[in-house]
Coordinates of C-alpha atoms in Angstrom, one line a residue:
M1 CA 0.0 0.0 0.0
K2 CA 1.4 3.4 -1.0
A3 CA 2.3 5.8 1.8
S4 CA -0.1 8.4 0.5
V5 CA -3.0 6.0 0.7
R6 CA -2.0 4.9 4.2
I7 CA -1.9 8.5 5.3
G8 CA -5.3 9.2 3.7
L9 CA -6.8 6.2 5.5
C10 CA -5.3 7.4 8.8
I11 CA -6.7 10.8 8.3
I12 CA -10.2 9.4 7.6
V13 CA -10.0 7.1 10.6
A14 CA -8.9 10.0 12.8
L15 CA -11.8 12.2 11.5
L16 CA -14.3 9.5 12.1
T17 CA -13.0 8.8 15.5
T18 CA -13.1 12.5 16.4
A19 CA -16.6 12.8 15.0
G20 CA -17.7 9.7 16.9
A21 CA -16.2 11.0 20.1
G22 CA -17.9 14.3 19.7
F23 CA -21.2 12.8 19.0
G24 CA -20.8 10.5 22.0
A25 CA -20.0 13.5 24.2
F26 CA -23.0 15.3 22.9
I27 CA -25.3 12.4 23.6
W28 CA -23.8 11.9 27.1
R29 CA -24.0 15.6 27.9
F30 CA -27.7 16.1 27.0
T31 CA -29.2 12.8 27.9
P32 CA -30.6 13.1 31.5
D33 CA -28.9 11.0 34.1
I34 CA -32.0 9.3 35.5
P35 CA -31.1 7.9 38.9
E36 CA -32.1 4.3 39.6
A37 CA -35.1 3.7 41.9
S38 CA -34.2 0.8 44.2
Y39 CA -36.7 0.4 47.0
P40 CA -38.2 -2.6 48.8
E41 CA -41.9 -3.3 48.3
P42 CA -43.8 -0.7 50.5
T43 CA -46.0 -2.1 53.3
N44 CA -48.5 0.7 53.3
Q45 CA -49.5 4.0 51.7
S46 CA -47.3 6.1 54.0
E47 CA -44.2 4.1 53.1
S48 CA -45.1 4.1 49.4
R49 CA -45.3 7.9 49.4
Q50 CA -42.1 8.3 51.4
Q51 CA -40.3 6.2 48.8
D52 CA -41.7 8.3 46.0
L53 CA -40.7 11.5 47.7
D54 CA -37.2 10.2 48.5
Y55 CA -36.8 9.4 44.8
L56 CA -38.3 12.7 43.8
R57 CA -35.6 14.5 45.8
R58 CA -33.1 13.1 43.3
F59 CA -34.8 14.8 40.3
P60 CA -32.2 17.6 40.2
E61 CA -29.6 15.0 39.4
A62 CA -31.4 14.6 36.0
D63 CA -32.7 18.1 35.5
L64 CA -30.0 20.7 35.3
S65 CA -32.2 23.8 35.3
F66 CA -32.4 24.3 39.0
S67 CA -30.8 27.4 40.5
P68 CA -29.5 27.2 44.1
A69 CA -32.5 29.1 45.4
Q70 CA -34.9 26.8 43.4
L71 CA -33.1 23.7 44.8
N72 CA -33.6 25.0 48.3
A73 CA -37.3 25.6 47.6
F74 CA -37.6 22.2 46.0
N75 CA -36.2 20.4 49.0
A76 CA -38.3 22.5 51.5
L77 CA -41.5 21.5 49.6
I78 CA -40.6 17.9 49.7
D79 CA -39.9 18.2 53.5
D80 CA -43.4 19.6 53.9
L81 CA -44.9 16.8 51.8
E82 CA -43.1 14.2 53.9
E83 CA -44.6 15.5 57.1
Q84 CA -48.1 15.2 55.6
V85 CA -47.9 11.9 53.8
D86 CA -50.4 10.3 56.2
T87 CA -53.0 13.0 55.8
L88 CA -52.8 14.0 52.1
S89 CA -55.5 12.8 49.7
D90 CA -54.3 11.1 46.5
A91 CA -55.1 14.3 44.6
E92 CA -53.2 16.5 47.2
F93 CA -50.2 14.2 46.9
I94 CA -50.2 14.4 43.1
M95 CA -50.6 18.1 43.1
G96 CA -47.8 18.4 45.7
V97 CA -45.5 16.5 43.4
S98 CA -46.6 18.7 40.5
A99 CA -45.8 21.9 42.5
A100 CA -42.3 20.5 43.3
G101 CA -41.7 19.7 39.6
A102 CA -42.7 23.2 38.6
I103 CA -40.2 25.0 40.9
P104 CA -37.6 25.5 38.1
E105 CA -40.2 27.6 36.3
N106 CA -39.4 25.8 33.1
G107 CA -42.1 24.6 30.7
H108 CA -40.0 21.6 29.6
S109 CA -39.3 20.4 33.1
G110 CA -41.5 18.7 35.7
V111 CA -44.5 16.5 35.9
S112 CA -46.3 15.4 32.7
V113 CA -49.5 17.5 32.9
S114 CA -51.8 15.3 30.9
G115 CA -50.4 12.2 32.8
T116 CA -51.1 13.9 36.1
M117 CA -54.7 14.7 35.1
N118 CA -55.2 11.1 34.2
R119 CA -54.7 10.1 37.8
L120 CA -57.5 12.4 39.0
N121 CA -61.1 12.7 38.0
S122 CA -62.7 14.2 34.8
L123 CA -65.8 16.0 33.8
P124 CA -67.7 14.7 30.7
V125 CA -66.7 18.0 28.9
R126 CA -63.4 19.4 27.7
F127 CA -62.2 23.0 27.5
A128 CA -59.9 25.2 25.5
W129 CA -58.8 28.8 25.8
F130 CA -59.5 31.3 23.0
G131 CA -58.8 35.0 22.8
D132 CA -62.4 35.6 24.0
G133 CA -62.4 33.2 26.9
L134 CA -62.6 29.6 28.1
H135 CA -65.0 27.5 25.9
I136 CA -66.4 24.0 26.0
V137 CA -65.1 22.4 22.8
R138 CA -65.9 18.7 23.4
A139 CA -68.5 16.8 25.4
R140 CA -70.1 13.5 25.9
A141 CA -73.4 13.1 24.0
E142 CA -75.6 14.0 27.0
H143 CA -73.9 17.4 27.2
A144 CA -73.5 18.1 23.5
D145 CA -75.8 21.1 23.7
L146 CA -73.0 22.8 25.7
I147 CA -70.4 22.6 23.0
G148 CA -69.2 26.1 22.0
S149 CA -70.4 27.7 25.3
R150 CA -68.2 30.2 27.0
V151 CA -67.6 29.6 30.7
A152 CA -68.5 32.8 32.5
I153 CA -68.4 31.3 36.0
Y154 CA -66.8 28.1 37.2
Q155 CA -67.7 27.0 40.7
G156 CA -68.3 30.6 41.7
Q157 CA -65.2 32.1 40.1
S158 CA -64.4 33.7 36.7
P159 CA -62.0 31.4 34.8
E160 CA -59.8 34.4 34.0
V161 CA -59.4 35.0 37.8
L162 CA -59.0 31.3 38.6
Y163 CA -56.4 30.1 36.2
P164 CA -53.5 32.4 37.4
K165 CA -53.9 30.8 40.8
M166 CA -52.6 27.6 39.2
D167 CA -49.2 29.1 38.5
R168 CA -47.4 27.1 41.2
Y169 CA -48.2 23.9 39.4
F170 CA -46.8 25.0 36.0
G171 CA -43.3 25.8 34.9
G172 CA -42.9 28.2 32.0
N173 CA -44.5 31.5 31.1
H174 CA -48.0 33.0 31.4
A175 CA -49.1 31.9 27.9
F176 CA -48.1 28.3 28.7
L177 CA -50.0 28.4 32.0
R178 CA -53.1 29.8 30.4
Q179 CA -53.3 27.3 27.6
N180 CA -52.6 24.2 29.7
S181 CA -54.8 25.2 32.6
A182 CA -57.7 24.1 30.5
L183 CA -56.8 20.6 31.6
F184 CA -57.3 21.5 35.2
F185 CA -60.8 22.8 34.6
A186 CA -61.7 19.4 33.2
A187 CA -60.2 17.6 36.3
P188 CA -61.8 19.4 39.2
A189 CA -60.0 17.2 41.8
S190 CA -56.8 19.1 40.9
L191 CA -58.4 22.5 41.7
H192 CA -59.9 21.2 44.9
A193 CA -56.6 19.7 46.0
A194 CA -55.0 23.1 45.3
G195 CA -57.6 24.8 47.5
L196 CA -59.1 26.7 44.7
I197 CA -62.6 25.3 44.6
D198 CA -64.8 24.0 47.4
Q199 CA -65.6 20.4 46.2
P200 CA -64.4 18.2 43.3
G201 CA -67.4 16.1 42.4
I202 CA -70.1 18.4 41.0
I203 CA -69.2 21.6 39.2
V204 CA -71.7 24.4 38.7
M205 CA -71.0 26.6 35.7
E206 CA -72.6 29.7 34.3
L207 CA -72.4 29.4 30.5
V208 CA -73.0 31.7 27.6
G209 CA -74.1 29.8 24.5
L210 CA -73.4 30.6 20.9
D211 CA -76.8 32.3 20.7
G212 CA -75.7 34.7 23.6
K213 CA -78.1 33.2 26.1
A214 CA -76.9 32.5 29.6
V215 CA -77.6 29.1 31.3
K216 CA -76.5 27.6 34.6
R217 CA -75.5 23.9 34.6
S218 CA -74.4 21.4 37.3
I219 CA -72.1 18.7 35.9
T220 CA -71.0 15.6 37.7
V221 CA -67.6 14.0 37.1
E222 CA -67.4 10.8 35.2
E223 CA -67.4 7.5 37.1
E224 CA -64.7 6.2 34.8
P225 CA -62.5 9.2 33.8
T226 CA -61.8 9.6 30.1
R227 CA -58.0 10.0 29.5
F228 CA -56.8 13.5 28.6
T229 CA -55.1 14.9 25.5
F230 CA -53.4 18.3 25.3
P231 CA -56.0 21.1 24.9
S232 CA -54.4 22.5 21.7
R233 CA -55.8 19.4 19.9
Y234 CA -59.3 19.6 21.3
V235 CA -60.2 22.5 19.0
L236 CA -59.7 20.3 15.9
G237 CA -62.8 18.6 14.6
K238 CA -61.7 15.0 14.7
V239 CA -62.2 12.0 16.9
D240 CA -59.7 11.7 19.8
K241 CA -58.4 8.2 20.5
N242 CA -58.7 8.6 24.3
E243 CA -62.3 9.5 23.9
T244 CA -63.0 6.5 21.6
D245 CA -61.2 4.2 24.0
S246 CA -63.5 5.5 26.8
G247 CA -66.5 3.7 25.3
H248 CA -68.6 6.8 25.4
D249 CA -70.0 8.9 22.6
W250 CA -68.0 12.1 22.6
R251 CA -69.0 15.0 20.4
F252 CA -67.1 18.0 19.2
L253 CA -67.4 21.2 17.2
D254 CA -69.0 20.9 13.7
R255 CA -66.2 20.1 11.3
T256 CA -67.8 22.1 8.6
M257 CA -67.1 25.2 10.7
T258 CA -63.7 24.3 12.1
E259 CA -62.3 23.1 8.8
A260 CA -63.4 26.3 7.1
T261 CA -60.7 28.1 9.1
W262 CA -57.1 27.9 8.2
Y263 CA -56.3 26.9 11.8
G264 CA -58.6 23.9 11.7
R265 CA -58.3 22.9 8.1
H266 CA -56.9 19.4 7.2
P267 CA -56.9 18.2 10.8
E268 CA -55.3 14.9 9.6
K269 CA -52.2 16.7 8.3
V270 CA -49.3 18.1 10.2
L271 CA -47.8 19.9 7.2
W272 CA -49.6 21.5 4.3
S273 CA -49.6 24.6 2.1
D274 CA -51.9 26.7 0.0
E275 CA -52.3 30.1 -1.7
L276 CA -53.7 33.3 -0.2
A277 CA -55.3 36.4 -1.7
Y278 CA -53.0 39.2 -2.9
G279 CA -50.3 36.9 -4.0
G280 CA -49.7 35.2 -0.7
V281 CA -48.5 31.7 0.2
Y282 CA -49.5 29.8 3.3
W283 CA -47.4 27.2 5.2
R284 CA -49.0 25.3 8.0
M285 CA -46.7 23.4 10.5
R286 CA -48.3 21.6 13.4
N287 CA -44.9 20.2 14.4
V288 CA -41.3 20.4 13.4
I289 CA -40.9 16.7 12.5
G290 CA -43.6 15.9 9.9
N291 CA -44.3 12.2 9.7
E292 CA -43.0 9.1 8.0
A293 CA -44.8 10.0 4.8
T294 CA -43.8 13.7 4.8
P295 CA -40.6 14.5 6.7
V296 CA -40.5 18.2 7.5
T297 CA -37.0 18.8 6.0
T298 CA -38.2 17.4 2.6
W299 CA -41.5 19.2 2.7
L300 CA -39.8 22.6 3.6
E301 CA -37.2 22.2 0.8
E302 CA -40.0 21.5 -1.7
Q303 CA -41.9 24.5 -0.6
A304 CA -38.9 26.7 -0.6
E305 CA -37.7 25.5 -4.1
H306 CA -41.0 26.6 -5.6
L307 CA -40.7 30.1 -4.1
R308 CA -37.0 30.5 -5.0
N309 CA -38.2 30.4 -8.7
N310 CA -41.4 32.4 -8.1
P311 CA -41.2 34.5 -4.9
A312 CA -44.4 35.2 -3.1
D313 CA -45.7 38.7 -2.4
Y314 CA -46.0 37.5 1.2
L315 CA -45.5 34.3 3.1
V316 CA -47.5 33.2 6.1
L317 CA -45.7 30.6 8.4
D318 CA -48.5 29.4 10.7
L319 CA -47.0 27.8 13.8
R320 CA -50.1 27.9 16.0
A321 CA -50.5 24.8 18.2
N322 CA -47.1 23.7 17.0
E323 CA -46.0 21.2 19.6
G324 CA -42.3 21.1 18.6
G325 CA -39.9 18.5 17.4
D326 CA -36.4 19.1 16.0
Y327 CA -35.7 22.7 15.1
T328 CA -32.5 21.7 13.2
K329 CA -34.7 20.2 10.6
A330 CA -36.3 23.6 9.8
M331 CA -33.4 25.8 10.6
S332 CA -31.8 26.1 7.2
I333 CA -35.0 27.2 5.5
A334 CA -36.2 29.4 8.3
R335 CA -33.0 31.4 8.6
K336 CA -33.2 32.3 4.8
I337 CA -37.0 32.6 4.7
G338 CA -36.7 36.3 3.6
E339 CA -35.3 35.2 0.3
L340 CA -38.6 33.5 -0.6
V341 CA -40.6 36.7 -0.9
T342 CA -40.3 39.7 -3.3
P343 CA -38.0 42.5 -2.3
D344 CA -40.9 44.5 -0.8
G345 CA -42.7 41.4 0.5
R346 CA -43.6 40.4 4.0
V347 CA -43.1 37.2 6.1
Y348 CA -45.8 36.8 8.6
I349 CA -44.9 34.4 11.5
L350 CA -48.3 33.4 13.1
A351 CA -48.1 31.9 16.6
D352 CA -50.0 31.5 19.9
G353 CA -49.7 30.1 23.4
D354 CA -49.7 26.6 22.1
T355 CA -46.6 27.2 20.0
F356 CA -43.9 25.4 22.0
S357 CA -40.4 24.0 22.0
A358 CA -38.9 23.6 18.5
G359 CA -42.0 25.5 17.2
I360 CA -40.8 28.5 19.1
V361 CA -37.2 28.2 17.9
T362 CA -38.4 27.9 14.3
A363 CA -40.4 31.1 14.8
Y364 CA -37.2 32.8 16.1
F365 CA -35.2 31.7 13.1
A366 CA -37.9 32.9 10.8
L367 CA -38.1 36.3 12.5
H368 CA -34.4 36.6 12.2
G369 CA -34.2 35.3 8.7
A370 CA -36.9 37.7 7.4
G371 CA -35.3 40.7 9.1
D372 CA -37.2 44.0 8.7
R373 CA -39.7 42.2 6.5
A374 CA -40.8 40.0 9.4
V375 CA -44.2 40.5 11.1
F376 CA -44.9 38.6 14.3
V377 CA -48.7 37.9 14.4
G378 CA -51.0 36.3 16.9
Q379 CA -50.2 36.0 20.6
P380 CA -47.2 35.4 22.8
M381 CA -45.8 31.9 22.5
G382 CA -45.7 29.2 25.2
D383 CA -42.1 30.0 26.3
G384 CA -39.8 32.9 26.3
L385 CA -36.5 33.8 24.7
Q386 CA -34.6 32.0 27.5
F387 CA -35.6 28.5 28.6
W388 CA -34.2 25.1 29.4
A389 CA -35.1 22.1 27.1
E390 CA -33.6 18.9 25.6
G391 CA -33.6 15.9 27.9
G392 CA -34.1 13.2 25.3
G393 CA -37.8 12.6 26.2
A394 CA -37.1 9.8 28.8
P395 CA -39.0 10.6 32.0
M396 CA -38.1 9.9 35.6
V397 CA -40.9 7.7 37.0
L398 CA -41.7 7.7 40.7
P399 CA -41.6 4.0 41.7
N400 CA -45.0 3.6 43.3
S401 CA -47.3 6.3 42.1
E402 CA -45.6 6.1 38.6
I403 CA -45.9 9.9 38.3
R404 CA -43.6 10.9 35.4
L405 CA -41.3 13.9 35.4
F406 CA -39.4 15.2 32.4
A407 CA -35.9 16.6 32.9
S408 CA -34.2 19.4 31.0
T409 CA -30.5 19.4 30.3
G410 CA -29.7 22.3 27.8
Y411 CA -30.1 26.0 28.2
H412 CA -31.4 28.3 25.4
D413 CA -30.9 32.0 25.1
W414 CA -32.4 33.3 21.8
E415 CA -32.3 37.0 22.9
N416 CA -28.6 37.3 23.5
G417 CA -27.2 34.1 22.0
C418 CA -25.8 31.2 24.1
S419 CA -22.1 30.7 24.5
D420 CA -21.6 28.9 27.8
W421 CA -20.5 25.3 27.0
S422 CA -21.3 24.2 30.6
R423 CA -25.0 25.2 30.3
C424 CA -26.0 25.9 26.7
F425 CA -27.3 23.4 24.2
W426 CA -24.2 22.9 22.1
I427 CA -26.1 23.2 18.8
N428 CA -27.2 26.7 19.8
I429 CA -23.6 27.7 20.4
L430 CA -22.6 26.5 16.9
F431 CA -25.7 27.6 14.9
G432 CA -27.8 29.8 17.2
I433 CA -28.8 33.4 16.7
A434 CA -29.4 36.4 18.9
I435 CA -32.6 38.2 17.9
G436 CA -32.9 40.6 20.8
P437 CA -36.2 41.4 22.5
I438 CA -39.3 40.7 20.5
E439 CA -43.0 41.6 20.8
V440 CA -46.1 40.7 18.8
D441 CA -46.4 43.2 16.0
L442 CA -50.0 42.4 15.0
S443 CA -52.1 41.1 17.9
A444 CA -54.6 38.5 16.5
P445 CA -55.8 36.0 19.0
L446 CA -58.0 33.2 17.6
L447 CA -61.5 34.2 18.7
F448 CA -64.0 31.5 19.3
S449 CA -66.8 33.9 18.1
D450 CA -65.0 33.8 14.7
Y451 CA -63.9 30.2 14.8
A452 CA -67.4 28.9 15.3
R453 CA -68.4 30.7 12.2
G454 CA -65.5 29.4 10.1
I455 CA -63.5 32.6 10.3
D456 CA -59.8 32.5 11.3
S457 CA -59.0 35.7 13.3
G458 CA -55.2 35.4 12.6
I459 CA -55.4 35.0 8.9
E460 CA -58.1 37.7 8.6
A461 CA -55.7 40.1 10.4
I462 CA -53.0 39.3 7.9
L463 CA -55.3 39.6 4.9
N464 CA -56.5 43.0 6.1
A465 CA -52.9 44.1 6.5
E466 CA -52.1 43.0 3.0
A467 CA -55.2 44.6 1.5
T468 CA -54.1 47.9 3.1
R469 CA -50.5 47.4 1.9
V470 CA -51.7 46.6 -1.7
G471 CA -54.0 49.7 -1.6
A472 CA -51.1 51.9 -0.6
K473 CA -48.9 50.8 -3.4

């Protein structure tokens, strides 16, 4: 073998070894170190809970987002729970663990919200927040007449006054709290355990129907609770698997109305596109993964290639209810999205409180990539410019109650950029951006009063802005 060939092979081997070591270090650094739960079989409920709390105390070994002050508060709360294990109801214990998991004030960390609700009770109705209030969007057949009603009073309190009191059970920002609190309204045992309502079995609500008429209704919780799904999905007019599995006849909003909106159209698709008036193009992304049939990277490249040859007068990137995924799969297109519209075109980034995780980061890259042609439309997103994430998706599971907690291992700072190798997600250091402070440019919450009539408040706001812009040319 010639010396030059041997040298070439050595270089290739060295590069592969270095790349492999780097990838291994990356995986090791951002995979949470879930401690082993090794306990004897508990002899009673008190011992069972003590074991769970002892294991819960080790959560900061996996979750790296705790500050020293938060760690002190976390341990103090567990101390309090340990002193009360013999007197706490099941719901109070679950909510106590939820409060402990929320102490890092991080939306990616802590107890699985829907999983927690599944351990409590449930009403035969489901709720979702809109810009004009909390609405019933799904119900079992016997309460189908309530679908669409706005909740004016819930057990003697306004939902707008009640939901902020749930803050200690949620990490993350206010938008995240508001959207996800809809779960708590459907599981009144959670609110009762938190001391926010007087009893958990029968809920009295004052409702305002689609016809504007007010009614008062008492609703009893289900004998066999129906499992929960995140509230961002409830507004779509399609059957939910958990509701089908319940064996009950669940009803939802009329699909002819919801699918008339851009928000609710094609509920079976996670990625789709269309044309808009005034030379616009619409991209809908409900996640940043796609699916097996339509990977997001392939889909975005196909959409972008068309616009490179024929730029749009404006482009709408709709990330409402985007649950996240892998932002690196959208990063290359998003950071150059301004090149896909005409020189005087606009890029509208449409988001809401259900925009989360990689959906948020994709919005940041698009806002940065469009520069002074970017317009942030909708509502504040479900996390801020600084947050902890990553963690690999493997939860820490308490050994007896089996309550699941998700850990975060990588810090993000999209306002100033992230450069601390000991805290920051390494991909952000290599490829991240600093976009500075941002605010919603065009407030356009999705209003239920519009949605129920097939009108999409967010898209209407954009079309009105474009009509004004075209008229001004």
